[in-house]
mmCIF file of C-alpha atoms in Angstrom:
data_model
loop_
_atom_site.group_PDB
_atom_site.id
_atom_site.type_symbol
_atom_site.label_atom_id
_atom_site.label_comp_id
_atom_site.label_asym_id
_atom_site.label_seq_id
_atom_site.Cartn_x
_atom_site.Cartn_y
_atom_site.Cartn_z
ATOM 1 C CA UNK A 32 -55.133 96.060 -20.880
ATOM 2 C CA UNK A 33 -55.626 92.553 -19.633
ATOM 3 C CA UNK A 34 -53.695 89.828 -21.474
ATOM 4 C CA UNK A 35 -54.629 86.143 -21.198
ATOM 5 C CA UNK A 36 -52.538 83.421 -22.812
ATOM 6 C CA UNK A 37 -54.530 80.298 -23.314
ATOM 7 C CA UNK A 38 -53.046 77.036 -24.540
ATOM 8 C CA UNK A 39 -55.803 75.637 -26.744
ATOM 9 C CA UNK A 40 -54.210 72.556 -28.106
ATOM 10 C CA UNK A 41 -54.262 71.542 -31.718
ATOM 11 C CA UNK A 42 -57.298 71.448 -33.957
ATOM 12 C CA UNK A 43 -57.230 68.337 -36.082
ATOM 13 C CA UNK A 44 -58.443 67.764 -39.622
ATOM 14 C CA UNK A 45 -61.861 66.766 -38.239
ATOM 15 C CA UNK A 46 -62.722 69.898 -36.347
ATOM 16 C CA UNK A 47 -64.927 67.946 -34.004
ATOM 17 C CA UNK A 48 -61.979 65.753 -32.945
ATOM 18 C CA UNK A 49 -60.555 67.943 -30.266
ATOM 19 C CA UNK A 50 -58.142 67.311 -27.357
ATOM 20 C CA UNK A 51 -60.749 67.171 -24.659
ATOM 21 C CA UNK A 52 -59.988 69.987 -22.196
ATOM 22 C CA UNK A 53 -57.529 72.076 -24.229
ATOM 23 C CA UNK A 54 -59.815 72.887 -27.128
ATOM 24 C CA UNK A 55 -62.528 74.187 -24.828
ATOM 25 C CA UNK A 56 -60.278 77.212 -24.414
ATOM 26 C CA UNK A 57 -61.049 78.519 -27.946
ATOM 27 C CA UNK A 58 -64.734 79.205 -27.412
ATOM 28 C CA UNK A 59 -64.016 80.778 -23.990
ATOM 29 C CA UNK A 60 -61.680 83.251 -25.630
ATOM 30 C CA UNK A 61 -64.724 84.674 -27.485
ATOM 31 C CA UNK A 62 -65.452 86.732 -24.389
ATOM 32 C CA UNK A 63 -62.168 88.636 -24.699
ATOM 33 C CA UNK A 64 -62.057 91.986 -26.452
ATOM 34 C CA UNK A 65 -59.427 90.713 -28.845
ATOM 35 C CA UNK A 66 -58.007 87.306 -29.640
ATOM 36 C CA UNK A 67 -54.536 86.753 -31.068
ATOM 37 C CA UNK A 68 -54.322 83.290 -32.607
ATOM 38 C CA UNK A 69 -51.339 81.656 -34.204
ATOM 39 C CA UNK A 70 -53.733 79.853 -36.435
ATOM 40 C CA UNK A 71 -51.206 78.187 -38.698
ATOM 41 C CA UNK A 72 -49.580 76.524 -35.700
ATOM 42 C CA UNK A 73 -52.774 75.035 -34.311
ATOM 43 C CA UNK A 74 -54.814 74.215 -37.343
ATOM 44 C CA UNK A 75 -53.107 72.821 -40.423
ATOM 45 C CA UNK A 76 -56.191 71.910 -42.389
ATOM 46 C CA UNK A 77 -58.807 74.212 -43.919
ATOM 47 C CA UNK A 78 -61.660 72.719 -41.842
ATOM 48 C CA UNK A 79 -59.842 73.436 -38.581
ATOM 49 C CA UNK A 80 -58.944 76.889 -39.608
ATOM 50 C CA UNK A 81 -62.524 77.595 -40.617
ATOM 51 C CA UNK A 82 -63.681 76.344 -37.210
ATOM 52 C CA UNK A 83 -61.384 78.793 -35.443
ATOM 53 C CA UNK A 84 -62.225 81.720 -37.660
ATOM 54 C CA UNK A 85 -65.944 81.130 -37.340
ATOM 55 C CA UNK A 86 -65.699 81.284 -33.526
ATOM 56 C CA UNK A 87 -64.855 84.963 -33.492
ATOM 57 C CA UNK A 88 -66.236 88.275 -34.709
ATOM 58 C CA UNK A 89 -63.500 89.134 -37.216
ATOM 59 C CA UNK A 90 -63.145 92.603 -35.737
ATOM 60 C CA UNK A 91 -61.863 91.050 -32.478
ATOM 61 C CA UNK A 92 -59.393 88.710 -34.101
ATOM 62 C CA UNK A 93 -55.701 89.046 -35.017
ATOM 63 C CA UNK A 94 -53.969 86.127 -36.638
ATOM 64 C CA UNK A 95 -50.285 85.348 -36.548
ATOM 65 C CA UNK A 96 -48.383 84.217 -39.662
ATOM 66 C CA UNK A 97 -51.545 83.587 -41.648
ATOM 67 C CA UNK A 98 -53.567 86.243 -43.309
ATOM 68 C CA UNK A 99 -57.277 86.268 -44.268
ATOM 69 C CA UNK A 100 -59.497 88.879 -45.864
ATOM 70 C CA UNK A 101 -61.045 91.373 -43.377
ATOM 71 C CA UNK A 102 -58.917 90.018 -40.454
ATOM 72 C CA UNK A 103 -55.977 91.834 -38.950
ATOM 73 C CA UNK A 104 -52.731 89.887 -39.005
ATOM 74 C CA UNK A 105 -49.112 90.004 -37.913
ATOM 75 C CA UNK A 106 -46.349 88.133 -39.569
ATOM 76 C CA UNK A 107 -42.733 87.641 -38.743
ATOM 77 C CA UNK A 108 -39.946 85.860 -40.666
ATOM 78 C CA UNK A 109 -38.247 82.939 -39.028
ATOM 79 C CA UNK A 110 -35.803 82.932 -41.910
ATOM 80 C CA UNK A 111 -33.462 85.555 -40.530
ATOM 81 C CA UNK A 112 -33.152 83.619 -37.207
ATOM 82 C CA UNK A 113 -32.218 80.408 -39.021
ATOM 83 C CA UNK A 114 -29.777 82.216 -41.288
ATOM 84 C CA UNK A 115 -28.189 83.926 -38.237
ATOM 85 C CA UNK A 116 -27.936 80.633 -36.343
ATOM 86 C CA UNK A 117 -26.226 78.940 -39.264
ATOM 87 C CA UNK A 118 -23.746 81.798 -39.669
ATOM 88 C CA UNK A 119 -22.978 81.686 -35.966
ATOM 89 C CA UNK A 120 -22.376 77.920 -36.001
ATOM 90 C CA UNK A 121 -20.157 78.183 -39.075
ATOM 91 C CA UNK A 122 -18.200 81.336 -38.299
ATOM 92 C CA UNK A 123 -18.064 81.506 -34.525
ATOM 93 C CA UNK A 124 -18.289 77.818 -33.472
ATOM 94 C CA UNK A 125 -16.313 76.655 -36.487
ATOM 95 C CA UNK A 126 -18.871 73.920 -37.315
ATOM 96 C CA UNK A 127 -18.307 72.718 -40.855
ATOM 97 C CA UNK A 128 -20.175 69.420 -41.120
ATOM 98 C CA UNK A 129 -23.805 70.347 -40.699
ATOM 99 C CA UNK A 130 -26.814 68.264 -41.642
ATOM 100 C CA UNK A 131 -30.469 69.231 -41.868
ATOM 101 C CA UNK A 132 -33.581 67.283 -40.794
ATOM 102 C CA UNK A 133 -36.712 68.736 -42.441
ATOM 103 C CA UNK A 134 -40.291 67.823 -42.305
ATOM 104 C CA UNK A 135 -42.296 66.144 -45.107
ATOM 105 C CA UNK A 136 -41.389 67.040 -48.695
ATOM 106 C CA UNK A 137 -44.804 68.732 -49.133
ATOM 107 C CA UNK A 138 -44.373 71.010 -46.025
ATOM 108 C CA UNK A 139 -43.773 74.615 -47.237
ATOM 109 C CA UNK A 140 -42.306 75.880 -44.037
ATOM 110 C CA UNK A 141 -39.877 72.963 -43.817
ATOM 111 C CA UNK A 142 -38.876 73.414 -47.423
ATOM 112 C CA UNK A 143 -38.278 77.118 -46.787
ATOM 113 C CA UNK A 144 -35.893 76.222 -43.956
ATOM 114 C CA UNK A 145 -34.166 73.618 -46.074
ATOM 115 C CA UNK A 146 -33.669 76.206 -48.856
ATOM 116 C CA UNK A 147 -32.100 78.597 -46.280
ATOM 117 C CA UNK A 148 -29.786 75.819 -45.119
ATOM 118 C CA UNK A 149 -28.717 75.105 -48.654
ATOM 119 C CA UNK A 150 -28.184 78.765 -49.403
ATOM 120 C CA UNK A 151 -25.946 79.360 -46.338
ATOM 121 C CA UNK A 152 -24.040 76.136 -46.873
ATOM 122 C CA UNK A 153 -23.401 77.006 -50.543
ATOM 123 C CA UNK A 154 -22.340 80.557 -49.617
ATOM 124 C CA UNK A 155 -19.796 79.014 -47.293
ATOM 125 C CA UNK A 156 -18.697 76.230 -49.686
ATOM 126 C CA UNK A 157 -20.015 73.573 -47.252
ATOM 127 C CA UNK A 158 -22.867 72.029 -49.224
ATOM 128 C CA UNK A 159 -21.373 68.760 -50.295
ATOM 129 C CA UNK A 160 -24.286 66.698 -51.509
ATOM 130 C CA UNK A 161 -27.976 66.253 -50.907
ATOM 131 C CA UNK A 162 -27.170 63.512 -48.322
ATOM 132 C CA UNK A 163 -26.768 66.420 -45.835
ATOM 133 C CA UNK A 164 -30.545 66.794 -45.928
ATOM 134 C CA UNK A 165 -33.210 64.360 -44.712
ATOM 135 C CA UNK A 166 -36.984 64.823 -45.171
ATOM 136 C CA UNK A 167 -38.862 63.149 -42.255
ATOM 137 C CA UNK A 168 -42.075 61.423 -43.228
ATOM 138 C CA UNK A 169 -43.865 63.249 -40.436
ATOM 139 C CA UNK A 170 -42.814 66.419 -38.756
ATOM 140 C CA UNK A 171 -42.885 65.031 -35.328
ATOM 141 C CA UNK A 172 -40.626 63.047 -33.022
ATOM 142 C CA UNK A 173 -41.753 59.568 -34.077
ATOM 143 C CA UNK A 174 -38.993 59.215 -36.655
ATOM 144 C CA UNK A 175 -36.172 57.936 -34.411
ATOM 145 C CA UNK A 176 -35.235 54.864 -36.566
ATOM 146 C CA UNK A 177 -35.085 56.819 -39.845
ATOM 147 C CA UNK A 178 -33.302 59.761 -38.245
ATOM 148 C CA UNK A 179 -30.664 57.443 -36.622
ATOM 149 C CA UNK A 180 -30.081 55.744 -40.013
ATOM 150 C CA UNK A 181 -29.634 59.140 -41.746
ATOM 151 C CA UNK A 182 -27.208 60.423 -39.082
ATOM 152 C CA UNK A 183 -25.173 57.148 -39.260
ATOM 153 C CA UNK A 184 -24.920 57.461 -43.051
ATOM 154 C CA UNK A 185 -23.936 61.193 -42.849
ATOM 155 C CA UNK A 186 -20.619 60.303 -41.301
ATOM 156 C CA UNK A 187 -18.807 62.949 -39.240
ATOM 157 C CA UNK A 188 -21.415 65.568 -38.054
ATOM 158 C CA UNK A 189 -20.648 68.743 -36.141
ATOM 159 C CA UNK A 190 -24.262 69.951 -35.783
ATOM 160 C CA UNK A 191 -27.772 68.893 -36.716
ATOM 161 C CA UNK A 192 -30.229 71.564 -37.821
ATOM 162 C CA UNK A 193 -33.882 70.684 -37.439
ATOM 163 C CA UNK A 194 -36.942 72.225 -39.136
ATOM 164 C CA UNK A 195 -38.929 72.216 -35.882
ATOM 165 C CA UNK A 196 -38.868 71.465 -32.205
ATOM 166 C CA UNK A 197 -40.419 67.980 -32.528
ATOM 167 C CA UNK A 198 -37.698 66.807 -34.959
ATOM 168 C CA UNK A 199 -35.034 68.236 -32.559
ATOM 169 C CA UNK A 200 -36.475 66.122 -29.751
ATOM 170 C CA UNK A 201 -36.265 63.117 -32.137
ATOM 171 C CA UNK A 202 -32.572 63.865 -32.602
ATOM 172 C CA UNK A 203 -32.035 63.916 -28.854
ATOM 173 C CA UNK A 204 -33.826 60.626 -28.511
ATOM 174 C CA UNK A 205 -31.482 58.970 -30.996
#
């Protein structure tokens, strides 16, 4: 078995608006026997997803964390990893003042992570108020001013939990 990992970039809402060289990888992958695509991570909008799905014979395609009729898919739950990380911080590192930075209010993945944060904090009698949770306007690192204000208002903070890598980078930049 030959395995190729191709970074294809991000397909934007307008499926013709591609990152120049990166998005050329998607059509090239058609020559492979099987393509495994984390479609939800690279195409947020229906038009971008349709573009990717239409590139391939569906018998050669496996999607990650997004299922479609007549296409094989594999899903995993990031929930357990976040729950385990929170328990570790609370019980082994003795962190009690945690705050959460999530993505936009309408983002389902971010909301799922925020709900896990709330559950674990409540189970450990550490959820004080909603001021422990901040919804970023965007789910990327261009939120520095708002994140800095939120962290200042949060008071004493032992740890910051972020809904994604880009928001974590924003915290480091503050």
